[in-house]
Coordinates of C-alpha atoms and ligand atoms in Angstrom, one line a residue:
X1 CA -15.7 2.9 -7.0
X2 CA -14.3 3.6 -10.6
X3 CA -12.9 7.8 -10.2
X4 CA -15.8 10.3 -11.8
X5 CA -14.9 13.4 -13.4
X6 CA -17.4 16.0 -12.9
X7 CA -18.6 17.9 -15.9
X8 CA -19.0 21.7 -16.5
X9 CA -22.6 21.3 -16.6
X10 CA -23.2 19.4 -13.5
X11 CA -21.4 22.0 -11.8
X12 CA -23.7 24.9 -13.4
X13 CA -27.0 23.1 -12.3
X14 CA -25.9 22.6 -8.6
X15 CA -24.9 26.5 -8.7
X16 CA -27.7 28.1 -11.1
X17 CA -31.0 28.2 -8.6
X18 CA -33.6 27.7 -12.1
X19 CA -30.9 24.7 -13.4
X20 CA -31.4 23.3 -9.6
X21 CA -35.0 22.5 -10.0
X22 CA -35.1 21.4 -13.7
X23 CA -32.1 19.1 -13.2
X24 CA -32.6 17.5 -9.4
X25 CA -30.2 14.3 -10.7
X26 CA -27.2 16.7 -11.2
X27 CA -27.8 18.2 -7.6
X28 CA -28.0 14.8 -6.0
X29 CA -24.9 13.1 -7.7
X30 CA -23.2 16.6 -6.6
X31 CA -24.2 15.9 -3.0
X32 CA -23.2 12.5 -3.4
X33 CA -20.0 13.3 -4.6
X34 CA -18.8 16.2 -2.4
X35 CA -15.4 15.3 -0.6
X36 CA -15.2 11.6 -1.8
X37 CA -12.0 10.7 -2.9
X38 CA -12.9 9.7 -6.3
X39 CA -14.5 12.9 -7.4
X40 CA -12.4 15.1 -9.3
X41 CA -12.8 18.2 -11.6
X42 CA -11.3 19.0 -14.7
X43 CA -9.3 22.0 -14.4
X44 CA -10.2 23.1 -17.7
X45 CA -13.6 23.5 -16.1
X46 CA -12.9 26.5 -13.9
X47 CA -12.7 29.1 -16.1
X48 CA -15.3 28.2 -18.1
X49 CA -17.1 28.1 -15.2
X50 CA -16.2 31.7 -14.0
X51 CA -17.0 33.1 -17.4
X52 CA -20.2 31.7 -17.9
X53 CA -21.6 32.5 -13.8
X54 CA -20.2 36.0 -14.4
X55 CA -22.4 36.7 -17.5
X56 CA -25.2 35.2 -15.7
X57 CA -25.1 37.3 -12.3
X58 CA -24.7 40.1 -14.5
X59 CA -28.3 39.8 -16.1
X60 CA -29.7 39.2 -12.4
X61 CA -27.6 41.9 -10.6
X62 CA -27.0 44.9 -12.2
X63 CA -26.6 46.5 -8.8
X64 CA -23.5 45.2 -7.9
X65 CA -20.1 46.4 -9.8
X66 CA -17.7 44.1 -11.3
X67 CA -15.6 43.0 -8.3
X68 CA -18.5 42.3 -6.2
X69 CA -19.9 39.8 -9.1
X70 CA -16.2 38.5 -9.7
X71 CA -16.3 37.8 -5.9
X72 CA -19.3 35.7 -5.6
X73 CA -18.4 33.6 -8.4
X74 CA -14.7 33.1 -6.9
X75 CA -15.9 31.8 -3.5
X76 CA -18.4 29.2 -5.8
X77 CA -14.9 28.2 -7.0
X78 CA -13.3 27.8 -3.8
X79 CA -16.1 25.7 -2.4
X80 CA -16.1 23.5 -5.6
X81 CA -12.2 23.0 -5.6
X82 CA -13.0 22.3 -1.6
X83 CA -15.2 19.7 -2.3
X84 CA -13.6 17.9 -6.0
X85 CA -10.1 17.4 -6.8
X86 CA -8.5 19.0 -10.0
X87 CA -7.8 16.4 -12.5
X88 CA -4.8 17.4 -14.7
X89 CA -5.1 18.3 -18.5
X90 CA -2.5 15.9 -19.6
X91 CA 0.6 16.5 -22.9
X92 CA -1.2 13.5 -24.8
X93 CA -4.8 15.3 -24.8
X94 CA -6.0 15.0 -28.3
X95 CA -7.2 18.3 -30.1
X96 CA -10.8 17.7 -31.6
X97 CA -11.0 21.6 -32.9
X98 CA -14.9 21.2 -33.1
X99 CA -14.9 21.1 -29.5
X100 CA -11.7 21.8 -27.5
X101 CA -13.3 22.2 -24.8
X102 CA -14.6 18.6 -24.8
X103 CA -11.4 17.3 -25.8
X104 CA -9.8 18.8 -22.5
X105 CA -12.0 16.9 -20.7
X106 CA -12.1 13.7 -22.2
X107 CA -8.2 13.9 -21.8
X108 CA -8.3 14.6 -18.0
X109 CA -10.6 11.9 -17.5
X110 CA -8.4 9.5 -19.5
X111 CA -5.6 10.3 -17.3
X112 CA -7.2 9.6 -14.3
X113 CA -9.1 6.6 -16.0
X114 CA -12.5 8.7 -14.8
X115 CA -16.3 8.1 -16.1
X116 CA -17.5 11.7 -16.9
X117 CA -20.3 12.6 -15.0
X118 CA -22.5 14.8 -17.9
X119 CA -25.4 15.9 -19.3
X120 CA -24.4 16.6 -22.1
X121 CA -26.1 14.3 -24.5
X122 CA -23.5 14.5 -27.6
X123 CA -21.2 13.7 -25.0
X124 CA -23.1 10.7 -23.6
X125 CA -24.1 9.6 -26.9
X126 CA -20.3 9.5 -28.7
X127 CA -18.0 8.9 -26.0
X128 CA -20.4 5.9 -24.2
X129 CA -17.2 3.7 -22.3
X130 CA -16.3 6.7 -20.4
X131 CA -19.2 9.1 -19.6
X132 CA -22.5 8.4 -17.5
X133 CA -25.4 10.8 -16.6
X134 CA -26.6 11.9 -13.2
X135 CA -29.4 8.9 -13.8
X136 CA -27.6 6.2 -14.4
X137 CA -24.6 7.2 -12.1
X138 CA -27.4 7.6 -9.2
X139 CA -28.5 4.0 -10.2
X140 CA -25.4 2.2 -9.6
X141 CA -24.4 4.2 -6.6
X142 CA -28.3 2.9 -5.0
X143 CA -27.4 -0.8 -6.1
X144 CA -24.0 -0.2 -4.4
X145 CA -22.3 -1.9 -7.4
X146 CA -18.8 -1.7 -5.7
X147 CA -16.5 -5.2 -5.3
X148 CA -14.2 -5.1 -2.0
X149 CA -11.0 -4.5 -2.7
X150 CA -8.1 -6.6 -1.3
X151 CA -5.1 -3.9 -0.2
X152 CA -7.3 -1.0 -2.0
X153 CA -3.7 0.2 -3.5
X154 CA -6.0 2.8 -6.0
X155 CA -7.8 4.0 -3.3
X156 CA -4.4 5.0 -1.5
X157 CA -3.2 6.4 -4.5
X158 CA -6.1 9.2 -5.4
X159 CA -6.4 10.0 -1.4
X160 CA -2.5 11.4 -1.9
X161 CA -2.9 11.8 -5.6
X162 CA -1.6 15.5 -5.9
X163 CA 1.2 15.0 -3.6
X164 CA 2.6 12.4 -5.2
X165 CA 2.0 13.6 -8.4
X166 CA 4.1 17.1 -7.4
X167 CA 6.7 14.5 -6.0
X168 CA 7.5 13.0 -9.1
X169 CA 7.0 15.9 -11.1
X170 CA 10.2 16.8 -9.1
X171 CA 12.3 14.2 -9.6
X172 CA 11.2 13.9 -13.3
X173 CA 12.3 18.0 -13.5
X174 CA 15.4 17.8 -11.5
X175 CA 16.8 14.7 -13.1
X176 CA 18.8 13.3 -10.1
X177 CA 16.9 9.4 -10.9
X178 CA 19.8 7.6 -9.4
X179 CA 20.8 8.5 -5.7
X180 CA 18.9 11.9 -6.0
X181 CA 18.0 14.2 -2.8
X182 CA 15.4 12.4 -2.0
X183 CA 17.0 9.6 -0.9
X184 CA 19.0 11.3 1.7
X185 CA 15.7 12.8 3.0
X186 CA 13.6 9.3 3.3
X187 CA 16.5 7.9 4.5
X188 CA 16.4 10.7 7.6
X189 CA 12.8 10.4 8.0
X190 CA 12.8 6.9 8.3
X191 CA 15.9 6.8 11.0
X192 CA 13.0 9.3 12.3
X193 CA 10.3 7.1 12.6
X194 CA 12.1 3.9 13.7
X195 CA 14.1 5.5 16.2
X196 CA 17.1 3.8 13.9
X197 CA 20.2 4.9 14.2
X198 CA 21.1 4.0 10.7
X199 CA 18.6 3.3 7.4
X200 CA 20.0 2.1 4.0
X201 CA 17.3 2.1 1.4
X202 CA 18.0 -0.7 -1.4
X203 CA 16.3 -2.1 -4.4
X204 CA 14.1 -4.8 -2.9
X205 CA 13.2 -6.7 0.5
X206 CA 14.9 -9.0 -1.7
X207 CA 18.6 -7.6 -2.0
X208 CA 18.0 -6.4 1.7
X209 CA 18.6 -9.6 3.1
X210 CA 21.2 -10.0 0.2
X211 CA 23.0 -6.4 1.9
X212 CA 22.4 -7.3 5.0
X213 CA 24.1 -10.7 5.1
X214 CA 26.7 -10.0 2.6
X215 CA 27.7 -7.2 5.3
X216 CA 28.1 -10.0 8.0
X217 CA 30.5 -11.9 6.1
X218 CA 28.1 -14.9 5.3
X219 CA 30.8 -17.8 3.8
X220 CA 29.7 -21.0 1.8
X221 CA 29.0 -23.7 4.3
X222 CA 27.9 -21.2 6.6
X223 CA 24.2 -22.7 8.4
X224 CA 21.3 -20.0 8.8
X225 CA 18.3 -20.9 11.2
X226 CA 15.1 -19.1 10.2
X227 CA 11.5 -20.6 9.7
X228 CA 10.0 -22.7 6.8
X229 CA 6.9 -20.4 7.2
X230 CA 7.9 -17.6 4.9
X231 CA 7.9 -15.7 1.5
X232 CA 10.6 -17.5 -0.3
X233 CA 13.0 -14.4 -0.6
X234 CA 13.9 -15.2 3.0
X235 CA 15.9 -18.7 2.5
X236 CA 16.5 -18.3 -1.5
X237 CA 19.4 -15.4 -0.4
X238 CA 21.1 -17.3 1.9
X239 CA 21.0 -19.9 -0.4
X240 CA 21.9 -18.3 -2.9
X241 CA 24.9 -16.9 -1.0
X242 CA 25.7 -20.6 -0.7
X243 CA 25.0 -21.0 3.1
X244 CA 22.5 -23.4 3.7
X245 CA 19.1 -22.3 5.5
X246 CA 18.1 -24.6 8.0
X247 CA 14.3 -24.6 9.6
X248 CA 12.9 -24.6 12.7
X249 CA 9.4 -24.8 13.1
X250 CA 6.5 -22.2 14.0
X251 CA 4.7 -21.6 17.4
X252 CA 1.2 -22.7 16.5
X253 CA -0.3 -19.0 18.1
X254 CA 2.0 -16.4 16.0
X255 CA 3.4 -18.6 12.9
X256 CA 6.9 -17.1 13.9
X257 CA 9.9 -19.2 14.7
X258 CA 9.7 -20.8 17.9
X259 CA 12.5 -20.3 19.8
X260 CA 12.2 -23.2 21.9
X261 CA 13.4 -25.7 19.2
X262 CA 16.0 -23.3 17.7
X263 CA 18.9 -24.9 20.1
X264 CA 18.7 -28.5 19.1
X265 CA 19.6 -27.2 15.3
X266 CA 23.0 -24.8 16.2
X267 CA 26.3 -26.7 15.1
X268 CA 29.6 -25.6 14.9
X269 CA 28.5 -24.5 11.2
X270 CA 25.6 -21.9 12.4
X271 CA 26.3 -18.3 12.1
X272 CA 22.8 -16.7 12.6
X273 CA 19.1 -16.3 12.9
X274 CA 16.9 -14.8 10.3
X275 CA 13.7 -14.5 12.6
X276 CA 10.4 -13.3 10.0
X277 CA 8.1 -10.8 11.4
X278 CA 5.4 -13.0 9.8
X279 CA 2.1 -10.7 8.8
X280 CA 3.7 -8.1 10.4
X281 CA 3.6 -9.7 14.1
X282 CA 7.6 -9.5 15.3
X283 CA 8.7 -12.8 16.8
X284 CA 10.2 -13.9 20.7
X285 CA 12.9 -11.4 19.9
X286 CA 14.0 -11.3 23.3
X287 CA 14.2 -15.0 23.2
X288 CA 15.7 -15.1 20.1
X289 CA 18.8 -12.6 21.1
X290 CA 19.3 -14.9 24.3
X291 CA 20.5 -17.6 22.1
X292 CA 22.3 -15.8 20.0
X293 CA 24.4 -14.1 22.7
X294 CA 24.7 -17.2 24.2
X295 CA 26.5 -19.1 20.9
X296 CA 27.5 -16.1 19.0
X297 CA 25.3 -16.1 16.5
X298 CA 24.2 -12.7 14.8
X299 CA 20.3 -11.8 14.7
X300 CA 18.4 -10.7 11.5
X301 CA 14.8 -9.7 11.4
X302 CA 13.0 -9.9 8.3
X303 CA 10.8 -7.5 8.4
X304 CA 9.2 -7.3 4.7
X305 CA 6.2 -7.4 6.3
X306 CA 6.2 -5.5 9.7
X307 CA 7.4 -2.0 9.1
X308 CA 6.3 0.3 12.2
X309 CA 5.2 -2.7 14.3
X310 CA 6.9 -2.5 17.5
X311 CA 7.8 -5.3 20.2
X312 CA 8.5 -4.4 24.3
X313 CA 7.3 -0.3 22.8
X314 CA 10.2 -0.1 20.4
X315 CA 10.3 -0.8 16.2
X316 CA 12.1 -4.0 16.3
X317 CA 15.5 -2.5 14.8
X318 CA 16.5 -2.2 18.5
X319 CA 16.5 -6.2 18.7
X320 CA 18.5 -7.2 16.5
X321 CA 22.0 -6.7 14.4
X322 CA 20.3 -5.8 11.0
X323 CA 16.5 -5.1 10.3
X324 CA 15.2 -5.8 6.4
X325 CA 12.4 -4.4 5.3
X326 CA 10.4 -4.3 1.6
X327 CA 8.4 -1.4 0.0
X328 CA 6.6 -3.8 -2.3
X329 CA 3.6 -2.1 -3.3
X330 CA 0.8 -4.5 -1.5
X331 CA 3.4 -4.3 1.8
X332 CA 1.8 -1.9 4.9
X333 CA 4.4 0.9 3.4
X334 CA 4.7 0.3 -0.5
X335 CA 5.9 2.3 -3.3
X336 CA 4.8 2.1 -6.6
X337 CA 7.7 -0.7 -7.9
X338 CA 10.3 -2.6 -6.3
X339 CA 12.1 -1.1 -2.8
X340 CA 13.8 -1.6 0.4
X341 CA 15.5 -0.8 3.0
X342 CA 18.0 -2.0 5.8
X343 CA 18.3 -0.5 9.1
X344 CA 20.7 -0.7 11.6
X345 CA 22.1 1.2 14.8
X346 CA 25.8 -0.6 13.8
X347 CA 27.6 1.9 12.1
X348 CA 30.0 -0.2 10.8
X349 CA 27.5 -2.6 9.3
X350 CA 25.7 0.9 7.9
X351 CA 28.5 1.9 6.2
X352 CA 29.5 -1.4 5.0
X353 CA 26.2 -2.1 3.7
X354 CA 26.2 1.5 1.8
X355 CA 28.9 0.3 0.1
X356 CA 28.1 -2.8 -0.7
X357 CA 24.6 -1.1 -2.6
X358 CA 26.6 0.5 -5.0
X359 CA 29.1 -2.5 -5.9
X360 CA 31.2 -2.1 -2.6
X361 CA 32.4 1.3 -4.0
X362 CA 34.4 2.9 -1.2
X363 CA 35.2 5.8 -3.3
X364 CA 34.5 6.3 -7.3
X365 CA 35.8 3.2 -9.3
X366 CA 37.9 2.2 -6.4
X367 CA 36.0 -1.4 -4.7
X368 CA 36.5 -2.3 -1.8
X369 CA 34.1 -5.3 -1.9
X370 CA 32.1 -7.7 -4.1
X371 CA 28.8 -5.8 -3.7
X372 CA 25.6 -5.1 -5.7
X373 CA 23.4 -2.8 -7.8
X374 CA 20.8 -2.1 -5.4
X375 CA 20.2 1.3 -5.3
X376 CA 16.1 2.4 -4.8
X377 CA 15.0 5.0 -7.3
X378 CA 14.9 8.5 -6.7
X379 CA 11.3 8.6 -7.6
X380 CA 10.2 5.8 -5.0
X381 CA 11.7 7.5 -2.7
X382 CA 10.0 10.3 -3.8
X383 CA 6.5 8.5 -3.4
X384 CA 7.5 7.0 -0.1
X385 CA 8.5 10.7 1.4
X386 CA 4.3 11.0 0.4
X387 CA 2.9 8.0 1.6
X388 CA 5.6 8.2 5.1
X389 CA 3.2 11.6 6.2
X390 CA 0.4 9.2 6.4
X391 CA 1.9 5.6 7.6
X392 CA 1.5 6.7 11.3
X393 CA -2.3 7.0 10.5
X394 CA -2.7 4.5 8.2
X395 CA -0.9 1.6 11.0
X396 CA -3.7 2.8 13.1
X397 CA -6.4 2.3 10.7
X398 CA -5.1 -1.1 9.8
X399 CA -4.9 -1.6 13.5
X400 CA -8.8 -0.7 13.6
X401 CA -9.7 -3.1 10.9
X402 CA -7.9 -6.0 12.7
X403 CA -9.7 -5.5 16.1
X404 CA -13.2 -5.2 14.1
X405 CA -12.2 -8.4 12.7
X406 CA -11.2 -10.2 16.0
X407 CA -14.4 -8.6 17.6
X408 CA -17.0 -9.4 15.2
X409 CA -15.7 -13.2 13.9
X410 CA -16.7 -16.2 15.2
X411 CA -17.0 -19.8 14.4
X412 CA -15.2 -22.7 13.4
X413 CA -12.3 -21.0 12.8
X414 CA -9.2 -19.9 14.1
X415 CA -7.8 -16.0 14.6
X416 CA -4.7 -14.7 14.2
X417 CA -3.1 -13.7 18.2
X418 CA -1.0 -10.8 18.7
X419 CA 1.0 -11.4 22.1
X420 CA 0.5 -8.2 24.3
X421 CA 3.9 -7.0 24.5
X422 CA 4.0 -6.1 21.0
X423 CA 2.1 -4.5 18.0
X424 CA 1.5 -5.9 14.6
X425 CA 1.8 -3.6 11.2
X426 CA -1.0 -6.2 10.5
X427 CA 0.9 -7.0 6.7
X428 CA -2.2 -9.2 6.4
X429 CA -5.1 -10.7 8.7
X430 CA -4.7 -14.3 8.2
X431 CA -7.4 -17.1 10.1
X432 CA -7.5 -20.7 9.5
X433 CA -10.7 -22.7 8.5
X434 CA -11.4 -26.2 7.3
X435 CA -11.6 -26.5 3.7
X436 CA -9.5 -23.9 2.7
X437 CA -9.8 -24.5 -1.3
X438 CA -13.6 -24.5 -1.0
X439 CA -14.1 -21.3 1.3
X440 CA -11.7 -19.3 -0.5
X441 CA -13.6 -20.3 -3.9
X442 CA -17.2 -19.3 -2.2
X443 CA -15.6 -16.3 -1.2
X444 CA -14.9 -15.2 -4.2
X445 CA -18.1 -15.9 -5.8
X446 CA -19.3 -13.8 -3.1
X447 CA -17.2 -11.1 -4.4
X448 CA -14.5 -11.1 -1.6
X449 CA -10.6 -11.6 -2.6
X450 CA -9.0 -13.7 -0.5
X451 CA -4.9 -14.8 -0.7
X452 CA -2.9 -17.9 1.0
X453 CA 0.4 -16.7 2.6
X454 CA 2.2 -19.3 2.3
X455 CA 0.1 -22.8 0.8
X456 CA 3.4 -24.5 1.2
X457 CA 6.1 -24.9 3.7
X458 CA 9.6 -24.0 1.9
X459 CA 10.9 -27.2 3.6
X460 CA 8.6 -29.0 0.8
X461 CA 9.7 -27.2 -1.9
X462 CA 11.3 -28.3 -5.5
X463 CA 14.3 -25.5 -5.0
X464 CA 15.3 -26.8 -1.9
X465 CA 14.7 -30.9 -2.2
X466 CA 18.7 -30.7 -1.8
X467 CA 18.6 -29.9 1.4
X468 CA 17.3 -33.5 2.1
X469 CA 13.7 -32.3 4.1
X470 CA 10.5 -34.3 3.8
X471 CA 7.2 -34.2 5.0
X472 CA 6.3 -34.1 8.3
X473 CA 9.8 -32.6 9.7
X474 CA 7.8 -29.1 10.5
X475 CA 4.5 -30.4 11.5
X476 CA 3.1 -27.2 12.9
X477 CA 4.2 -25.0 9.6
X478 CA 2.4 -28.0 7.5
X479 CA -0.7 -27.9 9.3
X480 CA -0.5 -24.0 9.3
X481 CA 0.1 -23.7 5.9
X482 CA -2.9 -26.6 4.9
X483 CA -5.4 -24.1 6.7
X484 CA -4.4 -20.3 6.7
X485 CA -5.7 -18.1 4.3
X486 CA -6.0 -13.9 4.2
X487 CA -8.9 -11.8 4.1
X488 CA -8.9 -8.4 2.7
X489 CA -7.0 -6.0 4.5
X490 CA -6.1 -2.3 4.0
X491 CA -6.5 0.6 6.0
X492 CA -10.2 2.0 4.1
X493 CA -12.1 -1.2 4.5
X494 CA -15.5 -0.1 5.7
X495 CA -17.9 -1.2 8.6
X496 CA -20.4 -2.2 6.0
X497 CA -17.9 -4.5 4.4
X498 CA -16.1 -6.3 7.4
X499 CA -19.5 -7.4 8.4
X500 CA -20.1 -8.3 5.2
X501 CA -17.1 -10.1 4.9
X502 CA -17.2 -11.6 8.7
X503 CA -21.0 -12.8 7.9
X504 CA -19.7 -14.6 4.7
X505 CA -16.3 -16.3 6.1
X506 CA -18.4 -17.5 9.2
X507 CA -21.3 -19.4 6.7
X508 CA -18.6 -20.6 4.3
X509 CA -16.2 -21.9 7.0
X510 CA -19.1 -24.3 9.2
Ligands
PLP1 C1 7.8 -9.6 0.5 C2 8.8 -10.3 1.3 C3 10.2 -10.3 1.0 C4 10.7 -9.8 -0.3 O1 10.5 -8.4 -0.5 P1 10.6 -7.9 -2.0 O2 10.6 -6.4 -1.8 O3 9.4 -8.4 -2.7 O4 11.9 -8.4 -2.6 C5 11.0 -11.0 1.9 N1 10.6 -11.5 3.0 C6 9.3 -11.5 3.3 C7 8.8 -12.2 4.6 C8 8.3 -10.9 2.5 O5 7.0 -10.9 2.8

């Protein structure tokens, strides 16, 4: 639902008891829109709004004195500001001096890219693109003209609007954009959450598996196991630190690296695993570390995708040498750009890897390594100190929407498994079906966005035709990769639309 800004007049009907009868659309849009997340005020409104309910008490109520008036028309503004939000009157309002007052508005609406809610018929009739009346707003909310969303990033966005917005109003004041305090302070609260001992925020998911293996010494020649079944980001670093990635297919039930056929690839060349927390499920860690310990090989978990999941009760940080993780916006926790992080209860990794984010500075213009530029901004951080209040409560919900999911699909298709000593930060719910191409494209007639993660193996892709795979060397990734696709999934997905959603996917997929 687009955001509405509620108009001065709207507001004066639903508390005027004459207006309330002569204008019953204004009163049910107001009921309609009390406490939704997309309803906001303009703060311009409020003392208009005091002014004129003041001088209109004052014709009705000559008995009471001015403070008892001025106190009845305060606690109307405390239960509107209850209900609405208070849109900001943005710097690049535009003055129309034959109405400021409407100019205010129609700047606060602008900046939350609102449809004013009015009655005002001057209003309505110059300004068509971005007002509606109580009618025709009534109208589409009966028809229930909304599309589902696939993360629902807006959504997320106006539920925490005015905290984020004070959070970067901070940063933008103070001026600290690069390494600022609020970096410090994620950086605790997220050694908080994990239970990590160490947490090195960075530019990208990206240039965290750049840190992390740059701080383990990763040489030319050097051979890295990890699955075909990925993002790219996960073998294009160690390629491009010159090591060579080298796959080992998926188990068919958690599309993670399956550890049983990691063995038969180790040679004298192999220095580590990169295991991939795939949609947000964390892999056989404990079989994983086994045969590292057992040929010396270090243990990275990509975990772009699995932030707060946990495996044996604990975030998976605790199994491995370095944990990488990305704040992309559409991951579980997303800023609003590019972000990362590496954790790590090695402190001489941590400190190693601090260096090597800025340039492998050990103190001011003196380097002790080859590092990188991979600092996260001050005001991401900012943002992320927001959304972090909520991620506890948003893993649950996303947790939610997954079981409603499992419960209510069924049919010719396949579900994704969770294996019960571990939780997923459910990054995406991904099922197979036959017909992939065709489903997907129904689908999205039917107004549902669906993705593919991943519609091809890396093994079979241009980039890496060097390393000499073909075809039918990961047969479980290929026939993964031929069927999976995602449905929407973000933490505000409603009953009415998973069983919308459940009753389309099981038609489209017979
Ligand atoms: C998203 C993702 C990355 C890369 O993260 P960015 O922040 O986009 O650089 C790496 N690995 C996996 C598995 C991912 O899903």
């Amino acid at each position: 639902m687009r955001n509405i800004l509620i108009d001065l007049n709207i507001l004066l009907d639903y508390y005027e008891y004459d207006r309330r009868e002569k204008y019953p659309e204004s009163i049910k849009a107001f009921d309609f829109l009390k406490n939704k997340e997309f309803a906001f005020i303009s703060s311009s409104s409020l003392d208009n709004f005091e002014f004129i309910k003041y001088g209109d008490i004052s014709k009705v109520r000559k008995d009471l004195n001015r403070k008892q008036k001025l106190e009845i028309v305060h606690n109307f503004i405390k239960e509107i500001i209850s209900f609405f939000k208070i849109a900001k009157t943005p710097s690049y309002i535009e003055i129309d001096f034959n109405d400021i007052e409407d100019s205010q508005i129609i700047a606060s609406a602008k900046a939350i890219d609102a449809l004013i809610l009015t009655r005002d018929e001057k209003l309505l009739q110059k300004y068509p693109d971005i007002t509606i009346s109580p009618k025709k707003f009534l109208k589409k909310v009966e028809k229930n003209e909304t599309d589902i969303d696939f993360a629902n990033l807006k959504k997320q966005y106006f539920l925490y609007q005015s905290e984020i917005e004070k959070a970067t109003d901070k940063v933008l004041n103070h001026g600290k954009y690069i390494m600022g305090p609020e970096i410090s302070e994620l950086e605790e609260k997220l050694c908080e959450f994990t239970g990590s001992k160490n947490v090195i925020t960075c530019s990208s998911g990206t240039d965290a598996l750049l840190l992390a293996m740059m701080a383990l010494d990763i040489k030319p020649g050097d051979e890295i196991i990890t699955t075909p079944f990925t993002f790219i980001a996960t073998a294009e670093t160690i390629a491009l630190l010159k090591a060579k990635p080298v796959f080992v297919d998926i188990d068919e039930s958690t599309y993670n690296i399956d550890p049983k056929k990691i063995e038969e690839k180790i040679t004298p060349k192999t220095k580590g695993i990169i295991s991939v927390s795939l949609y947000g499920q964390p892999s056989d860690l404990d079989e994983i570390n086994k045969i590292a310990k057992k040929y010396n090989l270090f243990h990275i978990v990509d975990g772009a995708q699995s932030f707060g999941a946990t495996y044996k009760g604990k975030t998976e940080v605790h199994y491995c040498d370095i944990y990488t993780t990305s704040f992309f916006p559409a991951k579980p926790l997303g800023c609003y750009g590019d972000g990362g992080a590496v954790l790590t209860n090695n402190d001489e990794l941590a400190e190693k890897m601090k260096m090597l984010r800025v340039h492998g500075q050990n103190k001011r213009y003196h380097y002790k390594y080859i590092g990188l530029g991979a600092r996260l901004d001050t005001i991401q951080a900012a943002i992320l100190l927001v959304k972090l209040k909520y991620y506890e409560k948003d893993l649950k919900l996303r947790q939610e929407v997954a079981e409603k999911y499992n419960e209510k699909l069924s049919g010719n298709i396949v579900k994704p498994t969770v294996k019960p000593d571990r939780t997923s930060a459910w990054a995406q719910y991904s099922i197979r079906v036959k017909k992939r191409d065709k489903v997907q494209e129904k689908l999205k007639e039917a107004g549902i966005p669906i993705a593919v993660h991943y519609p091809m193996p890396l093994h079979m892709q241009e980039c890496f035709k060097y390393l000499g795979y073909k075809k039918g060397d990961f047969p479980v990734a290929e026939k993964v990769s031929k069927g999976i696709m995602s449905l929407p999934m973000n933490p505000y997905l409603s009953n009415e639309e998973i069983e919308y959603i459940v009753k389309k996917v099981e038609k489209f997929a017979q």
